[in-house]
Each structure stands twice: as structure tokens, then as C-alpha cells.
Amino acid sequence: MKLSQSIKTGIVIAILAVLSACVGEPSSDEAVVPDETVIVNTLAGNDDEAVVPDETVMVSILAGKGDEAVVPDETVMVSILAGKGDEAIVQDEMVMVSTLAGSGKEGFADGEGYSAQFGYSYGIAIDAAGNLYVADASNHRIRKVTPKGIVSTFAGGEKGFADGQGNAAQFNRPSRIVIDATGNLYVADMENNRIRKVSPEGKVSTLAGSGKSGFADGEGDSAQFYYPYGIAIDAAGNLYVTDANNHRIRKIEFRRP
């Protein structure tokens, strides 16, 4: 949701008020940072309509001289209050971003935390134990990341096409990935024009697609895709595929006799 001009103006005024309140009157030798949290609330809306912003603005203040800076013990928070009449909604959540794994440099390396490397990683899924599975497209692999940030190769190796166990299997730019209730992974293997299945033990098989680019509905490998890019799964276990160059959404059902 975009903020209205009145809210944007209110945010600026609120931030200036916080800065003024927090910095105070420093002496020539030292800047003073208050110990307490300063909360500024900006009201927005009118009798007919209330605009509620989507995000909370967080402001941290550094003060000091030269190379020294003093960081306050508490975060200064500017929140926005919006509503009308007796109703008011306060946006009070804080969003924190951290790096679980990856050096930030393109490459390939298994390892822990920052020592691991990924290529162009497009898709990600999470299992019931909190393990992440990443479609590492340019490395042609499915990578596993534990909750502690330990990265390993779950399936795939050299670029190509092959079913098999673990790194004996081959992918060609796997782009997206989903997981079902029993821990099976389903991968949109884009340049192989196939949908692949990876068992919880790392065994890779071909679920659908002949491997030839084209369009055909049908069963298993009689079906054809042309750059299957995205994939999703519903509560019943049906798969939905964005078939990019065919300009279609395809559905894969599991029909049992």
C-alpha cells in the first residue's frame, strides 16, 4: 500500500521531532544521547477514510564527535497511528534481515554460513524440520540448508539430464521448487522441459515432460513443456506450473486407480 502525502509529511515531521528530542543540546566536547525510548505517533485519516501504512519506520541515532559514536541503549521508534473515531491501528512489528548462508560471491561451495557459495538461486522451499531446499539454477543442483546454516548438495551435479540418487542425478537450470506434506520435492527443471521429483532420501525421478520443448497435455512423459519456470502445490497435492514459453498454466494431478 502506498503512503498518502499527508502520512509522508507526518513521518518527516515525526522523525525530525525524534532527532531533536534525542540529540538535545550537546556541549562542544560531547553529544548527549537520552537513555529512554522516544515514541512519536502520527495520526492520519479523516471522517470518511483512514489510511493505514504497511510498515513501521525505525530510526536509530548515532551521536558523538570525531571517530567516536555513542549508540543509545534502546531503538528510537517512530510508529504511525491511523484510524477514525474510536478505532486506531498501531503498526508495531519490526522486520529484521540477516544472512543464513552464502558468501555473497557467485560460485559453488558447500559449507557453513558465509563459507558456502551459490550461483543464481531462484527457488526455495522449507520442510517441517526447518531445512531449506534451494533451486541453485546456474549450479544445476538442489542445495540443502539446515536451520544452523550448514549447506550441502542434496541432488544434482553436472549440467544435463539424468535420474538417479543424489549427485548422480542431473538438472539443467532448475528454477523453482515446492515440497509436499510427506517431504517430496518437486522441481521445475526449466531447460530440461521437465518436472522432476526428489524423494526425502534424495532420489531424483521425472514426474512429467518428454524433455522436448513443445506443448502437449497428457500423462507423464507424453506431456510437453516449454520452459517450465514456476511451480506451486495446493492442499490436495496437485501441482501448478507456469509454462513460460507456452503462455499457459499447467496442472499436474495424481490419479490413482
Coordinates of C-alpha atoms in Angstrom, one line a residue, residues 2-243:
K2 CA 1.4 3.4 -0.9
L3 CA 1.5 6.1 1.8
S4 CA -0.6 9.2 1.2
Q5 CA 1.2 12.6 1.1
S6 CA -0.2 13.5 4.5
I7 CA 1.4 10.4 6.0
K8 CA 4.7 11.0 4.3
T9 CA 4.7 14.6 5.7
G10 CA 3.8 13.3 9.1
I11 CA 6.7 10.8 9.0
V12 CA 9.2 13.5 8.2
I13 CA 7.9 15.8 11.0
A14 CA 7.9 12.8 13.4
I15 CA 11.5 11.9 12.5
L16 CA 12.6 15.5 12.9
A17 CA 10.9 15.6 16.3
V18 CA 12.6 12.4 17.4
L19 CA 16.0 13.6 16.3
S20 CA 15.5 16.9 18.0
A21 CA 14.3 15.3 21.2
C22 CA 17.1 12.7 21.3
V23 CA 20.1 14.8 20.4
G24 CA 19.3 17.6 22.7
E25 CA 21.8 20.4 23.4
P26 CA 25.3 18.8 23.1
S27 CA 28.3 20.5 24.5
S28 CA 31.4 21.3 22.4
D29 CA 33.0 18.2 23.7
E30 CA 30.3 15.5 23.8
A31 CA 27.0 14.7 22.3
V32 CA 24.3 13.6 24.6
V33 CA 22.0 10.6 23.8
P34 CA 19.0 10.0 26.1
D35 CA 18.6 6.7 27.8
E36 CA 14.9 6.3 27.2
T37 CA 12.9 5.4 24.2
V38 CA 11.1 8.2 22.4
I39 CA 7.9 7.2 20.7
V40 CA 6.3 9.6 18.3
N41 CA 2.8 8.8 17.0
T42 CA 1.5 10.5 13.8
L43 CA -2.3 10.5 13.3
A44 CA -3.7 10.1 9.8
G45 CA -7.1 9.9 8.2
N46 CA -10.4 11.7 8.3
D47 CA -14.0 11.1 9.0
D48 CA -14.6 9.3 5.7
E49 CA -11.4 7.3 5.2
A50 CA -8.5 6.1 7.2
V51 CA -5.2 5.2 5.6
V52 CA -3.1 2.6 7.4
P53 CA 0.5 2.3 6.3
D54 CA 2.0 -1.1 5.7
E55 CA 5.2 -0.5 7.5
T56 CA 6.7 0.9 10.7
V57 CA 9.6 3.4 10.4
M58 CA 12.5 2.6 12.7
V59 CA 15.0 5.3 13.5
S60 CA 18.4 4.7 15.2
I61 CA 20.5 7.6 16.3
L62 CA 24.3 7.9 16.5
A63 CA 25.9 10.8 18.2
G64 CA 29.5 11.7 19.1
K65 CA 32.5 13.5 17.8
G66 CA 35.4 12.7 15.6
D67 CA 35.7 8.9 15.2
E68 CA 33.7 8.2 18.3
A69 CA 30.0 7.5 18.2
V70 CA 27.6 6.7 21.0
V71 CA 24.8 4.3 20.3
P72 CA 21.7 4.6 22.5
D73 CA 20.8 1.5 24.5
E74 CA 17.3 1.4 23.0
T75 CA 16.0 1.8 19.5
V76 CA 14.1 5.0 18.9
M77 CA 10.9 4.0 17.2
V78 CA 8.6 6.2 15.1
S79 CA 5.3 4.5 14.7
I80 CA 2.3 5.6 12.7
L81 CA -1.2 5.5 14.1
A82 CA -4.1 5.7 11.8
G83 CA -7.8 5.4 12.1
K84 CA -11.0 7.3 12.7
G85 CA -13.5 7.8 15.5
D86 CA -12.6 5.4 18.4
E87 CA -10.7 3.0 16.2
A88 CA -7.0 3.1 15.8
I89 CA -4.5 0.6 14.5
V90 CA -0.8 0.7 15.5
Q91 CA 1.8 -0.8 13.3
D92 CA 4.2 -2.3 15.8
E93 CA 6.2 -5.1 14.1
M94 CA 9.9 -4.9 13.4
V95 CA 11.5 -6.6 10.4
M96 CA 15.0 -8.0 10.9
V97 CA 17.1 -9.3 8.0
S98 CA 20.2 -11.5 8.5
T99 CA 22.2 -13.8 6.3
L100 CA 21.9 -17.5 6.9
A101 CA 24.3 -18.8 4.3
G102 CA 26.3 -17.7 1.3
S103 CA 29.4 -15.6 0.8
G104 CA 27.8 -13.1 -1.5
K105 CA 30.1 -14.2 -4.3
E106 CA 28.8 -16.3 -7.1
G107 CA 30.3 -19.8 -7.1
F108 CA 29.8 -23.2 -5.8
A109 CA 30.9 -24.5 -2.4
D110 CA 29.2 -26.5 0.3
G111 CA 30.0 -25.4 3.9
E112 CA 28.7 -23.5 6.8
G113 CA 27.3 -19.9 6.8
Y114 CA 29.4 -17.4 4.8
S115 CA 31.8 -20.1 3.6
A116 CA 29.1 -21.6 1.3
Q117 CA 28.6 -20.3 -2.2
F118 CA 25.6 -20.3 -4.5
G119 CA 25.0 -19.4 -8.1
Y120 CA 21.8 -17.9 -9.3
S121 CA 19.4 -19.4 -6.8
Y122 CA 15.8 -18.9 -7.9
G123 CA 13.5 -21.1 -5.8
I124 CA 13.3 -22.1 -2.2
A125 CA 11.1 -24.4 -0.1
I126 CA 11.1 -25.4 3.6
D127 CA 10.3 -28.7 5.3
A128 CA 8.7 -29.5 8.6
A129 CA 12.1 -29.6 10.4
G130 CA 13.1 -26.1 9.2
N131 CA 15.5 -27.3 6.5
L132 CA 15.6 -25.2 3.3
Y133 CA 15.9 -26.6 -0.2
V134 CA 17.2 -24.2 -2.8
A135 CA 17.0 -24.5 -6.6
D136 CA 20.5 -23.4 -7.4
A137 CA 19.9 -22.8 -11.1
S138 CA 23.3 -21.9 -12.5
N139 CA 24.9 -24.7 -10.5
H140 CA 22.3 -27.2 -11.7
R141 CA 21.8 -28.5 -8.2
I142 CA 19.3 -28.7 -5.3
R143 CA 21.0 -27.4 -2.2
K144 CA 20.0 -28.1 1.4
V145 CA 20.5 -25.5 4.2
T146 CA 19.9 -26.6 7.8
P147 CA 18.5 -24.2 10.4
K148 CA 22.1 -23.6 11.5
G149 CA 23.2 -22.6 8.1
I150 CA 25.1 -25.7 7.0
V151 CA 24.9 -26.0 3.2
S152 CA 25.1 -29.3 1.3
T153 CA 24.2 -30.6 -2.1
F154 CA 21.0 -32.6 -1.9
A155 CA 20.8 -33.6 -5.5
G156 CA 22.3 -32.8 -8.9
G157 CA 25.8 -32.3 -10.2
E158 CA 26.9 -31.6 -13.7
K159 CA 24.6 -29.9 -16.2
G160 CA 22.5 -32.4 -18.1
F161 CA 19.6 -34.8 -17.7
A162 CA 19.7 -38.0 -15.6
D163 CA 17.5 -39.5 -13.0
G164 CA 19.3 -41.1 -10.0
Q165 CA 20.4 -40.8 -6.4
G166 CA 21.9 -37.6 -5.1
N167 CA 24.8 -36.2 -7.2
A168 CA 24.3 -38.9 -9.8
A169 CA 21.2 -37.1 -11.0
Q170 CA 21.4 -34.1 -13.4
F171 CA 19.4 -31.0 -13.8
N172 CA 19.5 -28.1 -16.4
R173 CA 18.8 -24.8 -14.6
P174 CA 16.2 -25.9 -12.0
S175 CA 14.2 -22.7 -11.4
R176 CA 11.6 -23.2 -8.7
I177 CA 10.8 -25.8 -6.1
V178 CA 8.0 -26.9 -3.8
I179 CA 7.6 -29.5 -1.1
D180 CA 4.6 -31.7 -0.2
A181 CA 3.3 -32.9 3.1
T182 CA 5.5 -36.1 3.1
G183 CA 8.7 -34.3 2.2
N184 CA 8.9 -34.9 -1.5
L185 CA 10.3 -32.1 -3.6
Y186 CA 9.0 -31.1 -7.0
V187 CA 11.3 -29.1 -9.2
A188 CA 10.6 -27.1 -12.4
D189 CA 13.7 -28.3 -14.4
M190 CA 13.4 -25.4 -16.8
E191 CA 15.8 -26.1 -19.6
N192 CA 15.1 -29.8 -19.5
N193 CA 11.4 -29.0 -20.0
R194 CA 10.5 -31.5 -17.3
I195 CA 9.0 -31.6 -13.8
R196 CA 11.3 -33.6 -11.5
K197 CA 10.6 -35.3 -8.2
V198 CA 13.1 -35.6 -5.4
S199 CA 12.3 -38.0 -2.6
P200 CA 13.2 -37.2 1.1
E201 CA 16.2 -39.6 0.6
G202 CA 17.5 -37.6 -2.4
K203 CA 16.3 -39.9 -5.2
V204 CA 15.5 -38.0 -8.4
S205 CA 12.9 -39.1 -10.9
T206 CA 11.0 -37.5 -13.8
L207 CA 7.4 -36.8 -13.0
A208 CA 6.2 -35.2 -16.2
G209 CA 7.6 -33.9 -19.5
S210 CA 9.2 -35.5 -22.5
G211 CA 12.2 -33.3 -22.5
K212 CA 11.4 -31.8 -25.9
S213 CA 10.2 -28.2 -25.9
G214 CA 6.7 -28.0 -27.1
F215 CA 3.1 -28.2 -26.0
A216 CA 1.1 -31.3 -25.3
D217 CA -1.2 -32.4 -22.4
G218 CA -1.0 -36.0 -21.4
E219 CA 0.3 -38.5 -18.9
G220 CA 3.8 -38.4 -17.6
D221 CA 6.5 -38.2 -20.3
S222 CA 3.9 -37.8 -23.0
A223 CA 3.3 -34.3 -21.9
Q224 CA 5.4 -31.4 -23.2
F225 CA 6.5 -28.1 -21.6
Y226 CA 8.4 -25.2 -23.0
Y227 CA 10.5 -23.6 -20.2
P228 CA 8.5 -24.6 -17.1
Y229 CA 9.5 -21.8 -14.8
G230 CA 7.3 -21.6 -11.7
I231 CA 5.6 -24.3 -9.6
A232 CA 3.1 -24.4 -6.7
I233 CA 1.3 -27.0 -4.8
D234 CA -2.2 -27.0 -3.3
A235 CA -3.6 -28.7 -0.2
A236 CA -4.6 -31.7 -2.2
G237 CA -1.1 -32.2 -3.6
N238 CA -1.9 -31.0 -7.2
L239 CA 0.9 -29.1 -8.9
Y240 CA 0.5 -26.0 -10.9
V241 CA 3.3 -25.0 -13.4
T242 CA 3.9 -21.7 -15.2
D243 CA 4.8 -22.9 -18.6

